mmCIF file of C-alpha atoms and ligand atoms in Angstrom:
data_model
loop_
_atom_site.group_PDB
_atom_site.id
_atom_site.type_symbol
_atom_site.label_atom_id
_atom_site.label_comp_id
_atom_site.label_asym_id
_atom_site.label_seq_id
_atom_site.Cartn_x
_atom_site.Cartn_y
_atom_site.Cartn_z
ATOM 1 C CA MET A 59 16.018 71.241 -13.167
ATOM 2 C CA THR A 60 17.075 74.700 -12.081
ATOM 3 C CA THR A 61 16.229 77.746 -14.138
ATOM 4 C CA SER A 62 19.553 79.487 -13.404
ATOM 5 C CA PRO A 63 21.702 80.177 -16.474
ATOM 6 C CA LYS A 64 24.181 77.450 -17.317
ATOM 7 C CA ILE A 65 27.414 77.595 -19.250
ATOM 8 C CA SER A 66 26.890 75.923 -22.605
ATOM 9 C CA GLY A 67 27.731 72.263 -22.642
ATOM 10 C CA ARG A 68 26.578 69.106 -21.015
ATOM 11 C CA VAL A 69 28.313 66.963 -18.433
ATOM 12 C CA PHE A 70 28.073 63.181 -18.287
ATOM 13 C CA SER A 71 29.808 60.791 -15.923
ATOM 14 C CA GLY A 72 29.309 57.440 -14.275
ATOM 15 C CA ALA A 73 30.675 54.859 -11.890
ATOM 16 C CA GLN A 74 30.235 51.115 -11.711
ATOM 17 C CA PRO A 75 28.084 49.680 -8.932
ATOM 18 C CA SER A 76 30.483 46.796 -8.524
ATOM 19 C CA GLY A 77 31.595 47.081 -4.923
ATOM 20 C CA ASN A 78 32.450 49.515 -2.210
ATOM 21 C CA MET A 79 32.581 53.161 -3.220
ATOM 22 C CA HIS A 80 35.848 54.571 -1.926
ATOM 23 C CA LEU A 81 37.857 57.714 -1.337
ATOM 24 C CA GLY A 82 39.354 57.515 -4.851
ATOM 25 C CA ASN A 83 35.861 57.622 -6.355
ATOM 26 C CA TYR A 84 34.996 60.591 -4.168
ATOM 27 C CA LEU A 85 38.134 62.636 -4.850
ATOM 28 C CA GLY A 86 38.592 61.642 -8.488
ATOM 29 C CA ALA A 87 34.948 61.883 -9.469
ATOM 30 C CA PHE A 88 31.969 62.555 -7.152
ATOM 31 C CA LYS A 89 33.343 65.694 -5.526
ATOM 32 C CA ASN A 90 33.859 67.245 -8.952
ATOM 33 C CA TRP A 91 30.470 66.087 -10.174
ATOM 34 C CA ALA A 92 28.808 68.042 -7.392
ATOM 35 C CA ARG A 93 30.770 71.156 -8.345
ATOM 36 C CA LEU A 94 30.061 70.952 -12.049
ATOM 37 C CA GLN A 95 26.299 70.739 -11.632
ATOM 38 C CA ASP A 96 26.348 74.431 -10.640
ATOM 39 C CA SER A 97 27.466 75.448 -14.113
ATOM 40 C CA TYR A 98 26.377 72.647 -16.427
ATOM 41 C CA GLU A 99 23.400 70.538 -17.219
ATOM 42 C CA ALA A 100 24.615 67.189 -15.880
ATOM 43 C CA LEU A 101 23.773 63.496 -16.094
ATOM 44 C CA TYR A 102 25.265 61.142 -13.507
ATOM 45 C CA CYS A 103 24.771 57.509 -14.331
ATOM 46 C CA ILE A 104 25.194 54.285 -12.380
ATOM 47 C CA VAL A 105 26.689 52.088 -15.079
ATOM 48 C CA ASP A 106 25.146 48.748 -14.183
ATOM 49 C CA MET A 107 25.643 47.432 -17.730
ATOM 50 C CA HIS A 108 29.385 47.967 -17.388
ATOM 51 C CA ALA A 109 29.286 46.274 -13.987
ATOM 52 C CA ILE A 110 28.202 42.905 -15.408
ATOM 53 C CA THR A 111 31.236 42.704 -17.707
ATOM 54 C CA VAL A 112 32.591 40.778 -14.711
ATOM 55 C CA TRP A 113 30.333 38.460 -12.682
ATOM 56 C CA GLN A 114 27.892 40.133 -10.284
ATOM 57 C CA ASP A 115 25.519 38.290 -8.014
ATOM 58 C CA PRO A 116 22.046 39.683 -8.926
ATOM 59 C CA LEU A 117 20.888 40.393 -5.373
ATOM 60 C CA ILE A 118 24.158 42.027 -4.447
ATOM 61 C CA LEU A 119 24.095 44.070 -7.663
ATOM 62 C CA GLN A 120 20.680 45.481 -6.726
ATOM 63 C CA ALA A 121 21.985 46.587 -3.353
ATOM 64 C CA GLN A 122 25.094 48.077 -4.947
ATOM 65 C CA ILE A 123 23.071 50.117 -7.438
ATOM 66 C CA ARG A 124 21.174 51.699 -4.541
ATOM 67 C CA GLU A 125 24.406 52.151 -2.615
ATOM 68 C CA ALA A 126 25.959 53.936 -5.592
ATOM 69 C CA ALA A 127 22.944 56.260 -5.819
ATOM 70 C CA ALA A 128 23.275 56.975 -2.105
ATOM 71 C CA ALA A 129 26.991 57.699 -2.552
ATOM 72 C CA TYR A 130 26.351 60.150 -5.400
ATOM 73 C CA ILE A 131 23.681 62.023 -3.436
ATOM 74 C CA ALA A 132 25.641 61.993 -0.172
ATOM 75 C CA SER A 133 28.643 63.425 -2.069
ATOM 76 C CA GLY A 134 26.554 66.378 -3.202
ATOM 77 C CA VAL A 135 24.883 65.331 -6.455
ATOM 78 C CA ASP A 136 21.467 66.956 -6.259
ATOM 79 C CA PRO A 137 18.758 64.920 -8.003
ATOM 80 C CA ALA A 138 16.639 68.063 -8.286
ATOM 81 C CA ARG A 139 19.299 69.691 -10.478
ATOM 82 C CA SER A 140 21.126 66.797 -12.124
ATOM 83 C CA ILE A 141 19.798 63.685 -13.797
ATOM 84 C CA LEU A 142 20.667 60.613 -11.731
ATOM 85 C CA TYR A 143 19.737 57.179 -13.076
ATOM 86 C CA ASN A 144 20.987 53.694 -13.794
ATOM 87 C CA GLN A 145 22.185 52.888 -17.292
ATOM 88 C CA SER A 146 20.119 49.737 -17.932
ATOM 89 C CA LYS A 147 16.898 51.783 -17.689
ATOM 90 C CA VAL A 148 17.694 53.717 -20.869
ATOM 91 C CA ALA A 149 17.816 51.324 -23.820
ATOM 92 C CA GLY A 150 19.580 53.870 -26.017
ATOM 93 C CA HIS A 151 22.910 53.100 -24.334
ATOM 94 C CA ALA A 152 22.839 49.532 -25.664
ATOM 95 C CA GLU A 153 21.531 50.586 -29.072
ATOM 96 C CA LEU A 154 24.232 53.176 -29.661
ATOM 97 C CA ALA A 155 26.891 50.846 -28.245
ATOM 98 C CA TRP A 156 26.067 48.326 -30.989
ATOM 99 C CA ILE A 157 26.547 50.956 -33.674
ATOM 100 C CA PHE A 158 29.862 51.910 -32.061
ATOM 101 C CA ASN A 159 30.910 48.251 -32.035
ATOM 102 C CA CYS A 160 30.758 48.623 -35.797
ATOM 103 C CA VAL A 161 32.698 51.913 -35.826
ATOM 104 C CA ALA A 162 35.547 51.156 -33.399
ATOM 105 C CA ARG A 163 38.419 49.037 -34.716
ATOM 106 C CA LEU A 164 39.858 45.923 -33.071
ATOM 107 C CA GLY A 165 43.265 47.589 -33.042
ATOM 108 C CA TRP A 166 41.916 50.463 -30.960
ATOM 109 C CA LEU A 167 40.438 48.153 -28.326
ATOM 110 C CA ASN A 168 43.590 46.029 -28.254
ATOM 111 C CA ARG A 169 45.441 49.039 -26.886
ATOM 112 C CA MET A 170 43.130 49.567 -23.886
ATOM 113 C CA THR A 171 45.145 49.087 -20.710
ATOM 114 C CA GLN A 172 42.103 48.620 -18.454
ATOM 115 C CA PHE A 173 41.089 45.531 -20.426
ATOM 116 C CA LYS A 174 44.588 44.120 -20.080
ATOM 117 C CA ASP A 175 44.569 44.788 -16.317
ATOM 118 C CA LYS A 176 41.111 43.397 -15.708
ATOM 119 C CA ALA A 177 41.368 40.387 -17.996
ATOM 120 C CA GLY A 178 44.687 39.417 -16.424
ATOM 121 C CA LYS A 179 46.659 36.486 -17.771
ATOM 122 C CA ASN A 180 43.663 34.483 -18.837
ATOM 123 C CA LYS A 181 42.324 36.694 -21.641
ATOM 124 C CA GLU A 182 40.483 33.794 -23.283
ATOM 125 C CA LYS A 183 38.188 33.587 -20.266
ATOM 126 C CA ALA A 184 37.303 37.301 -20.147
ATOM 127 C CA SER A 185 33.771 38.208 -21.245
ATOM 128 C CA VAL A 186 33.323 39.769 -24.674
ATOM 129 C CA GLY A 187 31.553 42.576 -22.818
ATOM 130 C CA LEU A 188 34.749 43.437 -20.962
ATOM 131 C CA TYR A 189 36.497 43.830 -24.318
ATOM 132 C CA VAL A 190 33.905 46.166 -25.852
ATOM 133 C CA TYR A 191 33.381 48.020 -22.566
ATOM 134 C CA PRO A 192 34.959 51.234 -23.942
ATOM 135 C CA ASN A 193 32.487 51.308 -26.853
ATOM 136 C CA LEU A 194 29.604 51.252 -24.372
ATOM 137 C CA MET A 195 31.289 54.032 -22.441
ATOM 138 C CA ALA A 196 31.544 56.116 -25.624
ATOM 139 C CA ALA A 197 27.843 55.430 -26.212
ATOM 140 C CA ASP A 198 26.979 56.603 -22.674
ATOM 141 C CA ILE A 199 28.626 59.930 -23.341
ATOM 142 C CA LEU A 200 27.671 60.521 -26.951
ATOM 143 C CA LEU A 201 24.031 59.460 -26.517
ATOM 144 C CA TYR A 202 23.655 62.863 -24.872
ATOM 145 C CA LYS A 203 26.285 64.673 -26.979
ATOM 146 C CA ALA A 204 28.023 65.410 -23.686
ATOM 147 C CA THR A 205 30.820 67.943 -24.010
ATOM 148 C CA HIS A 206 32.574 67.411 -20.653
ATOM 149 C CA VAL A 207 33.286 64.229 -18.716
ATOM 150 C CA PRO A 208 34.676 64.529 -15.176
ATOM 151 C CA VAL A 209 36.660 61.403 -14.268
ATOM 152 C CA GLY A 210 39.764 60.202 -12.489
ATOM 153 C CA GLU A 211 42.969 59.869 -14.439
ATOM 154 C CA ASP A 212 42.505 56.147 -15.101
ATOM 155 C CA GLN A 213 39.716 56.949 -17.574
ATOM 156 C CA LYS A 214 41.802 59.169 -19.863
ATOM 157 C CA GLN A 215 42.480 56.461 -22.408
ATOM 158 C CA HIS A 216 38.791 55.567 -22.635
ATOM 159 C CA LEU A 217 37.938 59.193 -23.270
ATOM 160 C CA GLU A 218 40.503 59.391 -26.055
ATOM 161 C CA LEU A 219 38.799 56.391 -27.619
ATOM 162 C CA THR A 220 35.449 58.171 -27.258
ATOM 163 C CA ARG A 221 36.865 61.063 -29.296
ATOM 164 C CA ASP A 222 38.217 58.646 -31.911
ATOM 165 C CA ILE A 223 34.815 56.991 -32.218
ATOM 166 C CA ALA A 224 33.023 60.358 -32.493
ATOM 167 C CA GLN A 225 35.456 61.494 -35.168
ATOM 168 C CA LYS A 226 35.282 58.285 -37.184
ATOM 169 C CA PHE A 227 31.485 58.209 -37.060
ATOM 170 C CA ASN A 228 31.267 61.842 -38.172
ATOM 171 C CA SER A 229 33.721 61.267 -40.997
ATOM 172 C CA ASP A 230 32.426 57.836 -42.164
ATOM 173 C CA TYR A 231 28.900 59.223 -42.458
ATOM 174 C CA ASN A 232 29.965 62.693 -43.515
ATOM 175 C CA ALA A 233 27.836 64.064 -40.685
ATOM 176 C CA ASP A 234 28.540 66.530 -37.932
ATOM 177 C CA ILE A 235 26.686 64.751 -35.153
ATOM 178 C CA PHE A 236 29.016 64.084 -32.267
ATOM 179 C CA PRO A 237 31.098 66.614 -30.333
ATOM 180 C CA LEU A 238 34.712 65.907 -29.375
ATOM 181 C CA THR A 239 34.225 65.446 -25.656
ATOM 182 C CA GLU A 240 36.677 67.006 -23.224
ATOM 183 C CA PRO A 241 37.870 65.037 -20.212
ATOM 184 C CA VAL A 242 37.714 67.008 -16.965
ATOM 185 C CA ILE A 243 40.424 65.661 -14.667
ATOM 186 C CA MET A 244 40.641 67.952 -11.676
ATOM 187 C CA GLY A 245 42.852 68.513 -8.689
ATOM 188 C CA GLU A 246 45.152 66.495 -6.490
ATOM 189 C CA GLY A 247 42.639 63.652 -6.109
ATOM 190 C CA ALA A 248 42.642 62.532 -9.743
ATOM 191 C CA ARG A 249 44.744 59.494 -8.933
ATOM 192 C CA VAL A 250 44.426 58.148 -5.386
ATOM 193 C CA MET A 251 46.664 55.148 -4.814
ATOM 194 C CA SER A 252 46.279 52.027 -2.657
ATOM 195 C CA LEU A 253 47.221 52.497 1.004
ATOM 196 C CA ARG A 254 49.202 49.250 0.813
ATOM 197 C CA ASP A 255 51.071 49.768 -2.464
ATOM 198 C CA GLY A 256 51.778 53.205 -3.904
ATOM 199 C CA SER A 257 52.151 51.795 -7.411
ATOM 200 C CA LYS A 258 48.533 50.553 -7.605
ATOM 201 C CA LYS A 259 45.424 52.730 -7.720
ATOM 202 C CA MET A 260 42.890 52.562 -4.914
ATOM 203 C CA SER A 261 40.264 50.248 -6.321
ATOM 204 C CA LYS A 262 36.970 48.528 -5.541
ATOM 205 C CA SER A 263 38.369 45.273 -6.776
ATOM 206 C CA ASP A 264 41.506 45.151 -4.594
ATOM 207 C CA PRO A 265 41.093 42.011 -2.451
ATOM 208 C CA SER A 266 42.617 43.804 0.545
ATOM 209 C CA ASP A 267 40.096 46.053 2.298
ATOM 210 C CA MET A 268 43.065 47.709 4.039
ATOM 211 C CA SER A 269 44.122 49.121 0.652
ATOM 212 C CA ARG A 270 41.208 51.549 0.450
ATOM 213 C CA ILE A 271 39.042 53.851 2.533
ATOM 214 C CA ASN A 272 35.429 53.023 1.802
ATOM 215 C CA LEU A 273 32.843 55.770 1.949
ATOM 216 C CA ASN A 274 30.982 53.678 4.509
ATOM 217 C CA ASP A 275 33.958 52.995 6.804
ATOM 218 C CA ASN A 276 33.418 54.208 10.363
ATOM 219 C CA ALA A 277 35.896 56.462 12.178
ATOM 220 C CA ASP A 278 37.715 53.581 13.917
ATOM 221 C CA THR A 279 38.130 51.615 10.715
ATOM 222 C CA LEU A 280 39.486 54.504 8.707
ATOM 223 C CA ALA A 281 41.832 55.503 11.539
ATOM 224 C CA ALA A 282 43.234 51.945 11.622
ATOM 225 C CA LYS A 283 43.656 51.910 7.837
ATOM 226 C CA ILE A 284 45.555 55.206 7.814
ATOM 227 C CA ARG A 285 47.697 54.131 10.789
ATOM 228 C CA LYS A 286 48.706 50.962 8.948
ATOM 229 C CA ALA A 287 49.149 52.659 5.553
ATOM 230 C CA ARG A 288 52.602 52.109 4.060
ATOM 231 C CA THR A 289 55.040 55.036 4.192
ATOM 232 C CA ASP A 290 58.787 55.489 4.398
ATOM 233 C CA ALA A 291 61.080 56.581 7.206
ATOM 234 C CA GLU A 292 61.754 60.096 5.837
ATOM 235 C CA PRO A 293 59.947 63.138 7.250
ATOM 236 C CA LEU A 294 57.728 65.384 5.118
ATOM 237 C CA PRO A 295 59.799 67.463 2.678
ATOM 238 C CA SER A 296 59.549 71.252 2.317
ATOM 239 C CA ASP A 297 57.783 71.018 -1.036
ATOM 240 C CA ALA A 298 56.209 68.413 -3.306
ATOM 241 C CA SER A 299 59.404 67.839 -5.316
ATOM 242 C CA GLY A 300 60.745 66.015 -2.240
ATOM 243 C CA LEU A 301 58.002 63.404 -2.689
ATOM 244 C CA GLN A 302 59.452 62.133 -5.931
ATOM 245 C CA GLY A 303 60.290 58.437 -5.797
ATOM 246 C CA ARG A 304 58.196 58.144 -2.612
ATOM 247 C CA PRO A 305 54.828 56.969 -3.973
ATOM 248 C CA GLU A 306 53.234 56.081 -0.619
ATOM 249 C CA ALA A 307 54.262 59.359 1.004
ATOM 250 C CA ALA A 308 53.112 61.299 -2.071
ATOM 251 C CA ASN A 309 49.746 59.539 -1.929
ATOM 252 C CA LEU A 310 49.038 60.453 1.706
ATOM 253 C CA VAL A 311 50.012 64.070 1.102
ATOM 254 C CA GLY A 312 47.878 64.072 -2.049
ATOM 255 C CA ILE A 313 44.826 62.786 -0.172
ATOM 256 C CA TYR A 314 45.228 65.503 2.444
ATOM 257 C CA ALA A 315 45.662 68.149 -0.257
ATOM 258 C CA ALA A 316 42.631 66.983 -2.249
ATOM 259 C CA LEU A 317 40.342 66.876 0.797
ATOM 260 C CA MET A 318 41.437 70.342 1.935
ATOM 261 C CA ASP A 319 41.500 71.848 -1.575
ATOM 262 C CA GLN A 320 45.167 72.679 -1.122
ATOM 263 C CA SER A 321 48.204 71.925 -3.280
ATOM 264 C CA ARG A 322 50.746 69.261 -2.268
ATOM 265 C CA ASP A 323 53.290 72.076 -1.985
ATOM 266 C CA SER A 324 51.268 73.891 0.639
ATOM 267 C CA VAL A 325 50.658 70.703 2.652
ATOM 268 C CA CYS A 326 54.414 70.008 2.614
ATOM 269 C CA ALA A 327 55.150 73.580 3.713
ATOM 270 C CA GLU A 328 52.743 73.170 6.630
ATOM 271 C CA TYR A 329 54.114 69.817 7.863
ATOM 272 C CA GLU A 330 57.761 70.147 6.761
ATOM 273 C CA GLY A 331 60.101 68.082 8.928
ATOM 274 C CA GLN A 332 57.372 66.121 10.724
ATOM 275 C CA GLY A 333 57.402 62.335 10.582
ATOM 276 C CA PHE A 334 54.608 60.351 8.986
ATOM 277 C CA ALA A 335 53.387 59.051 12.352
ATOM 278 C CA GLU A 336 52.432 62.647 13.210
ATOM 279 C CA PHE A 337 51.153 63.483 9.755
ATOM 280 C CA LYS A 338 48.940 60.397 9.736
ATOM 281 C CA LYS A 339 47.147 61.703 12.834
ATOM 282 C CA ALA A 340 46.398 64.997 11.100
ATOM 283 C CA LEU A 341 45.327 63.117 7.971
ATOM 284 C CA THR A 342 43.002 60.883 9.996
ATOM 285 C CA ASP A 343 41.276 63.937 11.458
ATOM 286 C CA VAL A 344 40.785 65.464 8.014
ATOM 287 C CA VAL A 345 39.516 62.248 6.410
ATOM 288 C CA ALA A 346 37.163 61.600 9.338
ATOM 289 C CA ALA A 347 35.794 65.152 9.302
ATOM 290 C CA LYS A 348 35.190 65.185 5.538
ATOM 291 C CA LEU A 349 33.792 61.672 5.250
ATOM 292 C CA ALA A 350 31.573 61.510 8.351
ATOM 293 C CA PRO A 351 28.715 63.552 6.852
ATOM 294 C CA ILE A 352 28.898 61.497 3.645
ATOM 295 C CA THR A 353 28.935 58.189 5.510
ATOM 296 C CA GLU A 354 25.980 59.235 7.667
ATOM 297 C CA GLU A 355 23.947 60.478 4.736
ATOM 298 C CA MET A 356 24.659 57.284 2.781
ATOM 299 C CA ALA A 357 23.473 55.168 5.712
ATOM 300 C CA ARG A 358 20.327 57.254 6.043
ATOM 301 C CA LEU A 359 19.531 57.037 2.327
ATOM 302 C CA GLN A 360 20.119 53.305 2.195
ATOM 303 C CA LYS A 361 17.318 52.882 4.698
ATOM 304 C CA GLU A 362 14.990 54.444 2.115
ATOM 305 C CA PRO A 363 15.203 52.197 -0.958
ATOM 306 C CA ASP A 364 11.832 53.391 -2.265
ATOM 307 C CA TYR A 365 13.038 56.973 -2.263
ATOM 308 C CA ILE A 366 16.163 55.983 -4.179
ATOM 309 C CA ASP A 367 14.220 53.869 -6.662
ATOM 310 C CA GLY A 368 11.913 56.842 -7.284
ATOM 311 C CA ILE A 369 14.868 59.106 -8.042
ATOM 312 C CA LEU A 370 16.338 56.567 -10.472
ATOM 313 C CA LEU A 371 13.002 56.143 -12.234
ATOM 314 C CA ASP A 372 12.524 59.866 -12.569
ATOM 315 C CA GLY A 373 16.122 60.362 -13.754
ATOM 316 C CA ALA A 374 15.756 57.631 -16.376
ATOM 317 C CA GLU A 375 12.630 59.288 -17.781
ATOM 318 C CA LYS A 376 14.465 62.586 -18.160
ATOM 319 C CA ALA A 377 17.501 60.860 -19.691
ATOM 320 C CA ARG A 378 15.306 59.073 -22.253
ATOM 321 C CA VAL A 379 13.853 62.397 -23.361
ATOM 322 C CA LEU A 380 17.348 63.784 -23.992
ATOM 323 C CA ALA A 381 18.555 60.603 -25.698
ATOM 324 C CA ALA A 382 15.621 60.136 -28.084
ATOM 325 C CA PRO A 383 16.420 62.857 -30.662
ATOM 326 C CA VAL A 384 20.125 61.935 -30.747
ATOM 327 C CA LEU A 385 19.384 58.269 -31.292
ATOM 328 C CA ALA A 386 16.843 59.123 -33.998
ATOM 329 C CA GLU A 387 19.416 61.314 -35.747
ATOM 330 C CA VAL A 388 22.049 58.571 -35.571
ATOM 331 C CA LYS A 389 19.686 55.909 -36.913
ATOM 332 C CA ARG A 390 18.665 58.131 -39.826
ATOM 333 C CA THR A 391 22.298 58.844 -40.573
ATOM 334 C CA VAL A 392 23.244 55.162 -40.554
ATOM 335 C CA GLY A 393 20.463 54.456 -43.051
ATOM 336 C CA TYR A 394 17.958 52.612 -40.890
ATOM 337 C CA LEU A 395 14.391 52.868 -42.198
HETATM 338 P P1 LIG B 69 34.965 53.070 -11.045
HETATM 339 O O1 LIG B 69 35.031 52.802 -9.585
HETATM 340 O O2 LIG B 69 36.080 52.397 -11.782
HETATM 341 O O3 LIG B 69 33.635 52.858 -11.657
HETATM 342 O O4 LIG B 69 35.269 54.625 -11.209
HETATM 343 C C1 LIG B 69 34.315 55.655 -11.030
HETATM 344 C C2 LIG B 69 35.009 57.000 -11.107
HETATM 345 O O5 LIG B 69 35.949 57.127 -10.028
HETATM 346 C C3 LIG B 69 35.829 57.230 -12.379
HETATM 347 O O6 LIG B 69 35.727 58.581 -12.768
HETATM 348 C C4 LIG B 69 37.231 56.901 -11.966
HETATM 349 O O7 LIG B 69 38.205 57.565 -12.745
HETATM 350 C C5 LIG B 69 37.243 57.418 -10.535
HETATM 351 N N1 LIG B 69 38.236 56.672 -9.744
HETATM 352 C C6 LIG B 69 38.219 55.329 -9.469
HETATM 353 N N2 LIG B 69 39.285 54.989 -8.738
HETATM 354 C C7 LIG B 69 40.005 56.132 -8.539
HETATM 355 C C8 LIG B 69 41.221 56.447 -7.846
HETATM 356 N N3 LIG B 69 41.906 55.502 -7.205
HETATM 357 N N4 LIG B 69 41.643 57.727 -7.850
HETATM 358 C C9 LIG B 69 40.937 58.706 -8.486
HETATM 359 N N5 LIG B 69 39.794 58.469 -9.163
HETATM 360 C C10 LIG B 69 39.327 57.214 -9.188
HETATM 361 N N1 LIG B 70 34.541 53.268 -17.154
HETATM 362 C C1 LIG B 70 34.232 54.165 -16.061
HETATM 363 C C2 LIG B 70 34.977 53.681 -14.802
HETATM 364 O O1 LIG B 70 35.196 52.538 -14.588
HETATM 365 C C3 LIG B 70 32.762 54.230 -15.757
HETATM 366 C C4 LIG B 70 32.006 54.815 -16.889
HETATM 367 C C5 LIG B 70 31.161 54.149 -17.749
HETATM 368 C C6 LIG B 70 32.012 56.177 -17.308
HETATM 369 N N2 LIG B 70 30.641 55.001 -18.641
HETATM 370 C C7 LIG B 70 31.123 56.250 -18.420
HETATM 371 C C8 LIG B 70 32.671 57.297 -16.856
HETATM 372 C C9 LIG B 70 30.919 57.450 -19.084
HETATM 373 C C10 LIG B 70 32.455 58.508 -17.544
HETATM 374 C C11 LIG B 70 31.585 58.589 -18.643
HETATM 375 O O2 LIG B 70 35.316 54.498 -14.013
#
């Protein structure tokens, strides 16, 4: 860890190793993770316990855990400064999650929209793990008393639940143990939508590969995906208000803005009056330029599984050291001997 002074607080975040890492993950999460490690002590976790809430083939899961680690590092997470590890290596996550299963209320979990989306029509067939997934997420964060959690917008509800759990635990046990964690939802990339349907978020689990730009797509593939992305017949408006009611157009402008660290307004001002065929060419250049170094670095890292495994082992050891006193405090508070 660096010796430079850090702003007080601790950052925790994670992503599931359940499929292709994509542009939404990068813009909504990884890019911000890399930034925050300059100011905060940070833990970045590969949440492999969350991943198995839906079926994962064991061999493929192994490869995806390493791929996730490669994606974090290639996006700028520095294992020398931040703690990078996979969740299942630190038993405290599961231990605290059980305690939170006993704190959270059924009514709270019944309101979680991600469960409803993922379980689909056949709720009876969903795993119990999928249902209590948000309690494990609260445990991830609170095991380290993390104060800030950088995520995409889809995780807001889960972070509200995390605050509810922290508050209820503190008040049930008349203890001041857990902080009320702040979500950090930054910039124009907080909600990247599918390239095929502007009403759905870009997602690992979308059956159509054309719906997302994967971090390991090559230049030809991503150019074809952007060329075929849905849009409308109108040109770019003079400012972002002209994107209202045009979800696909708004999404492409938002991706450009997020990658260039601009606002949607300034992108509109630059391309005002141009058609989307033209704009898509400019967007392709920007996506290709920003992703190429990440794609290359991911490919390089994935050829070194031993290096990645070493980083995860080292990260898990450091995480355990931070988790131990919190878990001990919680167990004492609950009344365990
Ligand atoms: P997941 O892929 O669901 O494990 O998500 C990992 C991180 O990426 C979380 O912080 C999500 O909020 C973020 N994320 C996932 N999909 C998107 C998206 N389409 N747009 C923005 N952020 C996203
Ligand atoms: N539920 C998050 C997602 O799907 C992943 C996650 C698990 C997470 N535990 C976390 C994110 C803790 C932030 C903090 O994106």
